[in-house]
CSV table of C-alpha atoms in Angstrom, one decimal:
chain,number,residue,atom,x,y,z
A,1,MET,CA,107.1,90.9,132.0
A,2,ARG,CA,106.9,86.9,131.9
A,3,LEU,CA,109.8,84.9,132.4
A,4,ALA,CA,111.7,82.0,131.1
A,5,LEU,CA,112.4,78.8,133.0
A,6,ILE,CA,115.0,76.2,132.5
A,7,ALA,CA,115.2,73.0,133.8
A,8,ASP,CA,117.6,69.9,134.3
A,9,ILE,CA,115.8,67.0,135.0
A,10,GLY,CA,117.3,63.9,136.3
A,11,GLY,CA,116.7,60.6,137.9
A,12,THR,CA,117.0,61.9,141.5
A,13,HIS,CA,117.0,65.9,141.4
A,14,VAL,CA,115.8,68.6,139.3
A,15,ARG,CA,117.5,71.8,139.1
A,16,PHE,CA,115.4,74.7,138.1
A,17,ALA,CA,116.5,78.3,137.2
A,18,LEU,CA,115.4,81.4,135.5
A,19,TRP,CA,117.2,82.4,132.3
A,20,ARG,CA,117.9,85.9,132.4
A,21,ASP,CA,120.8,88.0,130.2
A,22,GLY,CA,122.1,84.6,128.8
A,23,ARG,CA,122.8,83.1,132.3
A,24,PRO,CA,120.8,80.9,134.9
A,25,GLN,CA,119.9,82.9,137.9
A,26,ALA,CA,117.5,82.1,141.1
A,27,LEU,CA,118.8,78.5,141.0
A,28,ARG,CA,116.9,76.1,143.1
A,29,VAL,CA,117.5,72.2,143.7
A,30,LEU,CA,114.4,69.7,144.5
A,31,VAL,CA,113.9,66.1,145.0
A,32,THR,CA,111.9,64.5,142.2
A,33,GLY,CA,110.6,62.0,144.5
A,34,ASP,CA,109.1,64.4,146.8
A,35,TYR,CA,106.7,65.7,143.6
A,36,PRO,CA,103.9,63.5,141.6
A,37,GLY,CA,105.1,65.3,138.5
A,38,PRO,CA,106.9,68.3,136.9
A,39,GLU,CA,104.1,70.8,137.4
A,40,GLU,CA,103.9,70.5,140.7
A,41,ALA,CA,107.9,70.7,141.1
A,42,ILE,CA,107.7,73.7,139.0
A,43,ARG,CA,104.7,75.4,141.1
A,44,ALA,CA,106.6,74.7,144.3
A,45,TYR,CA,109.7,76.5,142.7
A,46,LEU,CA,107.7,79.6,141.9
A,47,ALA,CA,106.3,79.4,145.3
A,48,GLU,CA,109.5,79.4,146.9
A,49,LEU,CA,110.5,82.5,144.6
A,50,GLU,CA,107.4,84.4,145.6
A,51,LEU,CA,106.5,84.1,142.0
A,52,PRO,CA,102.7,83.8,140.7
A,53,PRO,CA,101.8,80.4,139.0
A,54,ASP,CA,101.1,82.4,135.7
A,55,ALA,CA,104.6,84.2,135.8
A,56,LEU,CA,106.2,82.0,133.0
A,57,GLU,CA,106.1,82.8,129.5
A,58,THR,CA,108.7,80.1,128.2
A,59,ALA,CA,110.4,76.7,129.3
A,60,CYS,CA,113.0,74.3,128.5
A,61,LEU,CA,113.1,71.1,130.2
A,62,ALA,CA,116.1,69.1,129.9
A,63,CYS,CA,115.1,65.6,130.7
A,64,ALA,CA,116.6,62.2,131.5
A,65,GLY,CA,115.2,59.7,128.9
A,66,PRO,CA,114.8,59.8,125.0
A,67,VAL,CA,112.5,62.6,123.7
A,68,HIS,CA,110.1,62.2,121.0
A,69,GLY,CA,106.5,62.8,120.5
A,70,ASP,CA,104.0,64.5,122.8
A,71,ARG,CA,104.4,61.7,125.9
A,72,PHE,CA,107.4,61.9,127.9
A,73,ARG,CA,108.7,59.4,131.0
A,74,LEU,CA,111.7,59.6,132.3
A,75,THR,CA,113.9,56.6,132.5
A,76,ASN,CA,115.0,56.8,135.9
A,77,ASN,CA,112.2,58.0,138.1
A,78,HIS,CA,108.4,58.0,138.2
A,79,TRP,CA,107.7,61.2,136.2
A,80,GLN,CA,105.8,61.3,133.1
A,81,PHE,CA,104.0,64.2,131.3
A,82,GLY,CA,102.4,65.4,128.3
A,83,ARG,CA,103.9,68.4,126.4
A,84,LEU,CA,101.0,69.7,125.4
A,85,ALA,CA,99.1,69.3,128.6
A,86,LEU,CA,101.8,71.0,130.8
A,87,THR,CA,102.1,73.8,128.5
A,88,HIS,CA,98.5,74.4,129.1
A,89,ALA,CA,98.6,73.8,132.9
A,90,LEU,CA,101.7,76.1,133.5
A,91,GLY,CA,100.0,78.5,130.7
A,92,LEU,CA,103.2,78.9,128.8
A,93,ARG,CA,103.5,80.5,125.6
A,94,GLN,CA,106.3,77.6,124.0
A,95,LEU,CA,107.5,74.8,126.3
A,96,LEU,CA,111.1,72.9,124.8
A,97,VAL,CA,111.5,69.4,125.6
A,98,ILE,CA,115.3,67.8,125.1
A,99,ASN,CA,117.0,65.3,126.3
A,100,ASP,CA,119.2,66.0,129.5
A,101,PHE,CA,122.5,65.2,127.6
A,102,ALA,CA,121.6,67.2,124.9
A,103,ALA,CA,121.5,70.2,127.4
A,104,MET,CA,124.8,68.9,129.1
A,105,ALA,CA,126.6,68.8,125.7
A,106,LEU,CA,125.4,72.4,124.6
A,107,GLY,CA,126.5,73.2,128.1
A,108,MET,CA,130.0,72.2,127.1
A,109,THR,CA,130.4,74.7,124.2
A,110,ALA,CA,130.6,77.4,127.0
A,111,LEU,CA,133.2,76.1,129.2
A,112,ALA,CA,135.9,78.2,130.4
A,113,ASP,CA,139.7,76.7,130.2
A,114,HIS,CA,139.7,76.8,134.1
A,115,GLU,CA,135.9,74.8,134.3
A,116,ARG,CA,138.0,71.5,132.8
A,117,LEU,CA,140.2,69.3,134.3
A,118,THR,CA,142.7,67.0,131.8
A,119,ILE,CA,142.0,63.5,132.5
A,120,ARG,CA,144.1,62.3,129.6
A,121,PRO,CA,146.2,65.0,127.6
A,122,GLY,CA,145.9,65.2,124.1
A,123,GLN,CA,145.4,67.4,120.9
A,124,ALA,CA,141.9,67.9,119.9
A,125,ALA,CA,141.0,67.8,116.1
A,126,THR,CA,139.3,70.6,114.7
A,127,GLY,CA,136.5,70.0,112.6
A,128,CYS,CA,136.0,66.4,114.4
A,129,PRO,CA,132.9,65.3,116.6
A,130,ARG,CA,133.6,65.7,120.7
A,131,LEU,CA,132.2,63.2,122.6
A,132,VAL,CA,130.0,63.9,126.0
A,133,LEU,CA,129.5,61.1,128.8
A,134,GLY,CA,128.8,61.3,132.5
A,135,PRO,CA,127.9,59.0,135.4
A,136,GLY,CA,125.0,60.1,137.9
A,137,THR,CA,121.9,58.3,138.8
A,138,GLY,CA,122.2,57.0,135.3
A,139,LEU,CA,124.7,57.1,132.5
A,140,GLY,CA,124.2,60.1,129.9
A,141,VAL,CA,125.7,60.3,126.8
A,142,SER,CA,125.7,62.7,123.7
A,143,ALA,CA,127.7,64.0,121.0
A,144,LEU,CA,128.8,67.7,119.7
A,145,LEU,CA,129.0,67.8,115.6
A,146,PRO,CA,130.6,70.6,113.8
A,147,ASP,CA,128.1,72.5,111.6
A,148,GLY,CA,130.7,73.7,109.6
A,149,ALA,CA,130.1,77.5,110.3
A,150,GLY,CA,131.9,77.7,113.7
A,151,GLY,CA,129.5,76.3,115.8
A,152,TRP,CA,128.1,72.8,117.2
A,153,ARG,CA,124.8,70.8,116.5
A,154,VAL,CA,124.0,68.2,119.5
A,155,LEU,CA,123.7,64.6,118.7
A,156,PRO,CA,121.4,63.0,121.6
A,157,GLY,CA,121.3,59.5,122.0
A,158,GLU,CA,120.7,56.7,124.6
A,159,GLY,CA,124.6,55.4,124.5
A,160,GLY,CA,124.5,54.7,128.5
A,161,HIS,CA,122.2,51.3,127.8
A,162,VAL,CA,124.6,49.8,125.4
A,163,ASP,CA,126.3,46.5,126.7
A,164,LEU,CA,128.6,46.6,129.2
A,165,PRO,CA,132.3,45.7,127.4
A,166,LEU,CA,134.6,43.4,128.7
A,167,GLY,CA,138.4,43.2,128.4
A,168,SER,CA,139.7,40.8,131.1
A,169,ALA,CA,138.9,37.5,132.9
A,170,ARG,CA,138.1,39.8,136.2
A,171,GLU,CA,135.4,41.8,134.0
A,172,VAL,CA,133.8,38.5,132.8
A,173,ALA,CA,133.5,37.1,136.2
A,174,LEU,CA,132.2,40.3,137.4
A,175,TRP,CA,129.9,40.3,134.5
A,176,GLN,CA,128.4,37.0,135.1
A,177,VAL,CA,127.4,37.9,138.6
A,178,MET,CA,125.7,41.0,137.6
A,179,GLN,CA,124.2,39.3,134.8
A,180,ARG,CA,122.4,36.4,137.2
A,181,GLU,CA,121.1,39.7,139.0
A,182,LEU,CA,120.0,41.8,135.8
A,183,GLY,CA,119.7,39.9,133.0
A,184,HIS,CA,121.1,42.6,130.2
A,185,VAL,CA,124.1,44.1,132.1
A,186,SER,CA,124.5,47.6,130.4
A,187,ALA,CA,127.2,50.2,130.8
A,188,GLU,CA,124.8,52.4,132.9
A,189,SER,CA,124.3,48.9,135.2
A,190,VAL,CA,128.0,49.6,136.7
A,191,LEU,CA,128.5,53.4,135.5
A,192,SER,CA,126.0,55.3,137.6
A,193,GLY,CA,126.0,56.0,141.3
A,194,GLY,CA,123.7,52.6,141.8
A,195,GLY,CA,126.0,51.1,139.5
A,196,LEU,CA,129.0,51.4,141.4
A,197,LEU,CA,127.4,50.1,144.8
A,198,ARG,CA,126.5,47.0,142.5
A,199,LEU,CA,129.9,46.6,141.2
A,200,TYR,CA,131.4,46.7,144.7
A,201,ARG,CA,128.8,43.7,145.8
A,202,ALA,CA,129.4,42.0,142.8
A,203,SER,CA,133.4,42.0,144.0
A,204,CYS,CA,132.6,40.9,147.5
A,205,VAL,CA,130.7,37.8,145.9
A,206,LEU,CA,133.8,37.0,143.6
A,207,ASP,CA,136.2,37.7,146.5
A,208,GLY,CA,133.9,35.5,149.0
A,209,ARG,CA,133.8,38.7,151.5
A,210,ALA,CA,130.7,40.5,153.5
A,211,PRO,CA,130.0,43.9,152.1
A,212,GLN,CA,131.1,46.6,154.8
A,213,PHE,CA,129.7,49.7,152.5
A,214,ASP,CA,125.9,50.4,151.7
A,215,SER,CA,126.4,53.4,149.2
A,216,ALA,CA,128.5,54.7,146.5
A,217,ALA,CA,129.4,57.5,148.3
A,218,ALA,CA,130.6,55.0,151.2
A,219,VAL,CA,132.6,53.0,148.5
A,220,SER,CA,134.1,55.9,147.1
A,221,ALA,CA,135.1,57.6,150.3
A,222,ALA,CA,136.9,54.2,151.6
A,223,ALA,CA,138.9,54.0,148.7
A,224,LEU,CA,140.2,57.6,148.8
A,225,ALA,CA,140.8,56.7,152.5
A,226,GLY,CA,143.0,53.7,151.2
A,227,GLU,CA,140.8,50.9,152.0
A,228,ALA,CA,142.2,48.2,149.6
A,229,GLY,CA,138.9,46.5,148.5
A,230,ALA,CA,136.9,49.4,148.0
A,231,ALA,CA,139.8,51.0,145.8
A,232,ALA,CA,140.4,48.0,143.5
A,233,VAL,CA,136.3,48.7,143.1
A,234,LEU,CA,136.9,52.0,142.4
A,235,GLU,CA,139.8,51.3,140.0
A,236,GLN,CA,137.9,48.8,137.9
A,237,PHE,CA,134.7,51.4,137.8
A,238,CYS,CA,137.3,53.9,136.3
A,239,CYS,CA,138.6,51.3,133.7
A,240,TRP,CA,135.0,50.2,132.7
A,241,LEU,CA,134.5,54.2,132.0
A,242,GLY,CA,137.3,54.3,130.2
A,243,ARG,CA,136.4,51.4,127.6
A,244,VAL,CA,132.9,52.7,127.4
A,245,ALA,CA,134.3,56.0,126.5
A,246,GLY,CA,136.6,54.6,124.0
A,247,ASN,CA,134.1,52.7,122.3
A,248,HIS,CA,131.8,55.9,122.0
A,249,ALA,CA,134.5,57.9,120.8
A,250,LEU,CA,135.9,55.2,118.2
A,251,THR,CA,132.2,55.0,117.0
A,252,LEU,CA,131.7,58.8,116.7
A,253,GLY,CA,135.3,59.3,115.4
A,254,ALA,CA,135.3,61.9,118.2
A,255,ARG,CA,138.8,63.4,118.0
A,256,GLY,CA,137.7,66.7,118.8
A,257,GLY,CA,137.9,65.4,122.2
A,258,VAL,CA,135.8,64.1,125.3
A,259,TYR,CA,134.2,65.6,128.0
A,260,LEU,CA,133.5,63.9,131.1
A,261,THR,CA,130.6,65.2,133.3
A,262,GLY,CA,127.9,64.9,136.1
A,263,GLY,CA,128.2,64.9,139.8
A,264,MET,CA,130.0,61.8,140.7
A,265,LEU,CA,133.2,61.9,139.1
A,266,PRO,CA,134.6,65.4,140.5
A,267,HIS,CA,134.4,63.7,144.2
A,268,PHE,CA,137.7,61.4,142.7
A,269,ALA,CA,138.9,63.3,140.3
A,270,GLY,CA,142.5,62.6,141.6
A,271,PHE,CA,142.0,59.0,141.6
A,272,LEU,CA,140.5,58.9,138.2
A,273,GLN,CA,143.5,60.7,136.7
A,274,GLY,CA,145.9,58.4,138.2
A,275,SER,CA,143.4,55.2,137.1
A,276,GLY,CA,143.7,52.8,134.4
A,277,PHE,CA,141.0,54.9,132.6
A,278,ALA,CA,143.5,56.2,130.0
A,279,ARG,CA,144.8,52.9,129.4
A,280,CYS,CA,141.3,51.0,129.0
A,281,PHE,CA,140.4,54.3,126.6
A,282,VAL,CA,142.6,53.2,123.9
A,283,ASP,CA,142.6,49.4,124.6
A,284,LYS,CA,141.1,48.8,121.0
A,285,GLY,CA,143.7,46.5,119.3
A,286,VAL,CA,144.4,47.7,115.8
A,287,MET,CA,142.4,51.1,116.3
A,288,SER,CA,144.3,52.3,119.5
A,289,ASP,CA,146.7,54.3,117.6
A,290,TYR,CA,143.3,56.0,116.5
A,291,LEU,CA,142.4,56.9,120.0
A,292,GLU,CA,146.1,57.8,120.8
A,293,ASP,CA,145.6,61.9,120.5
A,294,ILE,CA,142.2,62.3,122.3
A,295,PRO,CA,141.9,64.6,124.8
A,296,VAL,CA,139.6,63.6,127.7
A,297,TRP,CA,138.5,66.4,129.9
A,298,LEU,CA,136.5,66.5,133.3
A,299,ALA,CA,134.0,69.5,133.2
A,300,THR,CA,134.1,71.4,136.8
A,301,ALA,CA,131.5,74.0,135.7
A,302,GLU,CA,128.7,74.5,138.5
A,303,GLN,CA,125.5,73.4,136.7
A,304,PRO,CA,126.6,73.2,132.7
A,305,GLY,CA,123.1,71.3,131.9
A,306,LEU,CA,121.1,74.3,133.1
A,307,LEU,CA,123.7,76.4,130.9
A,308,GLY,CA,122.7,74.2,128.1
A,309,ALA,CA,119.1,74.3,128.4
A,310,GLY,CA,119.3,78.0,128.7
A,311,LEU,CA,121.3,77.9,125.2
A,312,ALA,CA,118.9,75.6,123.7
A,313,LEU,CA,115.7,77.8,124.6
A,314,GLN,CA,117.6,80.9,123.7
A,315,ALA,CA,118.4,79.3,120.2
A,316,TRP,CA,115.1,77.9,119.8
A,317,LEU,CA,113.3,81.3,120.7
A,318,GLU,CA,115.3,83.1,117.9
A,319,ARG,CA,114.3,80.8,115.4
A,320,SER,CA,110.6,80.7,116.2
A,321,PRO,CA,108.3,83.1,114.8
A,322,ALA,CA,107.3,86.0,117.3
């Protein structure tokens, strides 16, 4: 029996699994920089499982970047491929390519209550959209729209690349430092792993001190250990996350709730809960009351993007002619 492959391809890592019995199985995580493209990574995954190169029948690749046409290029790594060429190279019957945060959004529809942590309490409104966003190598943003039949439709987008919102004199000064470096300062410029380090360095420039840390992980670890400068940077990161999440929730009318996802935030979930995130989320002037009751959750499930890719593949195959 030939198999179904699912993949969650980010800027740094690719997660592969086989889709069996409605769940991901045989999970492996590979580094994208170790392979010239997805074909070579998929073959390495199959070899690790001691499966022949022609073992696959169908696949769903959830990729970090906009999906349209046959040619796909990832936003935050060197991989690019053609859907038809990859289908033929792997001997697949069908290949589905979707945005990685479309898959992440679908994964949110299958969360159990114990797989989410409340960051901001509220009352989810029925029949309203839900927002999904999360920082990692980049900043992913998507939405879930009620389909009118008790299910959800996914609205993918590239909301991580909106302009970074400014709400204080300190934020304006930080933006000016980063703008001199980058030109355009997007939300992703700060709300990502590399963005947290960039924010730390910009803060050091403003405060006239030499940087002590050289990675986002080191900055967040120092903040959790009580180092004042790092803690102030992580607080600013959480505030900007709140501003961006609030902007998207306001645009979408996401009164059904907001899911925060990704590998970064669970490492400082307690800090996030006690930060200015909630205050900045609702800081929208005359529209602050509109956001007041919207709950915000942090997804803690293992590999929800892979689960969403599997759900997308399953639904797609059910709709497709045999």
